[in-house]
C-alpha positions as MATLAB code, in Angstrom:
seq = 'MCQRIIELVDPQEADGGIKHAELFVHVLFRMGLDHTTLLDMLISADTQFLKFFIQFLRYAEDNTQDFKIACARAAVDLLHSEEDGLSDEDAEADIQMLEIVSEILEALYADLKMSEFPYNPKVLMIRIQNVIDKLSRDL';
ca = [
      12.848   -9.017  -14.377;
      15.761   -6.571  -14.595;
      14.702   -5.051  -11.274;
      15.041   -8.461   -9.602;
      18.429   -8.948  -11.260;
      19.543   -5.534  -10.011;
      18.510   -6.549   -6.497;
      20.483   -9.806   -6.749;
      23.660   -8.151   -7.921;
      26.031   -7.399   -5.085;
      29.261   -5.654   -6.048;
      30.934   -7.018   -2.930;
      29.613  -10.532   -3.599;
      28.739  -10.844    0.087;
      26.813  -13.908    1.203;
      26.079  -15.350   -2.197;
      25.651  -12.130   -4.116;
      26.260  -12.254   -7.847;
      29.133  -10.301   -9.335;
      28.178   -7.762  -11.988;
      30.807   -9.127  -14.342;
      29.630  -12.726  -14.187;
      26.013  -11.725  -14.619;
      26.782   -9.439  -17.554;
      28.821  -12.102  -19.345;
      25.975  -14.565  -18.761;
      23.452  -12.045  -20.145;
      25.648  -11.515  -23.220;
      25.663  -15.239  -23.932;
      21.917  -15.555  -23.388;
      21.470  -12.725  -25.908;
      23.595  -14.587  -28.433;
      26.509  -12.128  -28.146;
      24.453   -9.651  -30.160;
      24.972   -5.947  -29.512;
      21.677   -5.058  -31.219;
      19.794   -6.920  -28.498;
      21.678   -4.864  -25.920;
      20.693   -1.742  -27.810;
      17.028   -2.795  -27.825;
      17.168   -3.480  -24.097;
      18.730   -0.071  -23.457;
      16.022    1.694  -25.458;
      13.156   -0.127  -23.759;
      11.774    1.744  -20.767;
      10.079   -1.412  -19.475;
      13.211   -3.472  -18.813;
      15.255   -1.200  -16.513;
      18.249   -2.646  -18.348;
      19.833    0.802  -18.574;
      20.104    0.914  -14.774;
      21.710   -2.540  -14.682;
      24.063   -1.697  -17.555;
      25.232    1.543  -15.905;
      25.877   -0.392  -12.688;
      27.818   -2.990  -14.654;
      29.922   -0.360  -16.448;
      30.775    1.355  -13.160;
      31.717   -1.988  -11.680;
      33.754   -3.058  -14.733;
      35.587    0.249  -14.764;
      36.526   -0.049  -11.078;
      37.017   -3.847  -11.061;
      38.455   -4.625  -14.467;
      40.338   -7.655  -13.164;
      37.087   -9.219  -11.869;
      35.546   -8.687  -15.275;
      38.500  -10.371  -16.968;
      38.194  -13.306  -14.562;
      34.474  -13.586  -15.374;
      35.335  -13.661  -19.082;
      37.932  -16.355  -18.427;
      35.384  -18.443  -16.514;
      32.885  -18.068  -19.326;
      35.517  -19.076  -21.875;
      36.445  -22.167  -19.866;
      32.763  -23.059  -19.414;
      32.266  -22.803  -23.159;
      35.104  -25.237  -23.706;
      33.665  -27.533  -21.014;
      37.097  -27.743  -19.480;
      37.399  -30.300  -16.717;
      40.916  -29.277  -15.747;
      41.644  -27.422  -12.529;
      43.922  -24.868  -14.163;
      43.879  -23.022  -17.438;
      45.450  -24.902  -20.316;
      47.019  -23.092  -23.262;
      43.764  -23.583  -25.165;
      41.785  -22.123  -22.256;
      44.138  -19.137  -22.050;
      43.577  -18.475  -25.761;
      39.825  -18.736  -25.217;
      40.165  -16.239  -22.364;
      41.757  -13.699  -24.713;
      39.161  -14.435  -27.401;
      36.386  -13.856  -24.873;
      37.812  -10.449  -23.923;
      38.053   -9.603  -27.622;
      34.424  -10.655  -28.184;
      33.176   -8.569  -25.273;
      35.267   -5.590  -26.400;
      33.881   -5.924  -29.936;
      30.322   -6.023  -28.584;
      30.926   -2.886  -26.506;
      32.589   -1.154  -29.474;
      29.650   -2.007  -31.752;
      27.216   -0.777  -29.112;
      29.229    2.436  -28.777;
      29.120    2.968  -32.548;
      25.357    2.383  -32.608;
      24.820    4.827  -29.760;
      26.865    7.390  -31.669;
      24.808    6.948  -34.852;
      21.339    6.272  -33.474;
      18.631    8.634  -32.457;
      18.202    7.652  -28.859;
      15.243    8.513  -26.612;
      17.757   10.066  -24.190;
      21.217   11.597  -24.381;
      23.644    8.638  -24.375;
      26.797   10.749  -23.909;
      27.506    9.618  -20.314;
      26.772    6.014  -21.270;
      29.145    6.289  -24.223;
      31.913    7.681  -22.003;
      31.518    4.784  -19.572;
      31.531    2.242  -22.417;
      34.687    3.805  -23.868;
      36.397    3.744  -20.463;
      35.687    0.014  -20.101;
      36.837   -0.670  -23.680;
      40.077    1.213  -22.996;
      40.744   -0.738  -19.807;
      40.049   -4.069  -21.498;
      42.165   -3.232  -24.541;
      45.252   -2.595  -22.424;
      45.623   -6.338  -21.937;
      44.691   -7.517  -25.431;
];
């Protein structure tokens, strides 16, 4: 399944491709915003989630604004907003969404630091920290 997702993801979003940021935010919601599920997916050799996650982190690091927009869209969708623009409530939800995603990445980082992993997670941890730092600049 992750292999098919990886094939669908197009960082340029050309001709209907899916942006990494939107897909990752969607995956987070489908996982119940639970970092332990992310950790399980990263450990599993069968899912190829590590490959997808590395691609996402690279994309988020280089396209932080796109990731923030994806979080804003997710926040608005959660509120079932029918307005064309962002209301004050939607803007607050946007910030809350960025905080939630940052907290999930921070918890995942802490788990990677403490856990015995089947591979060396140092590069993964650096990428996670870079994304956290970029997101936290606007919080």
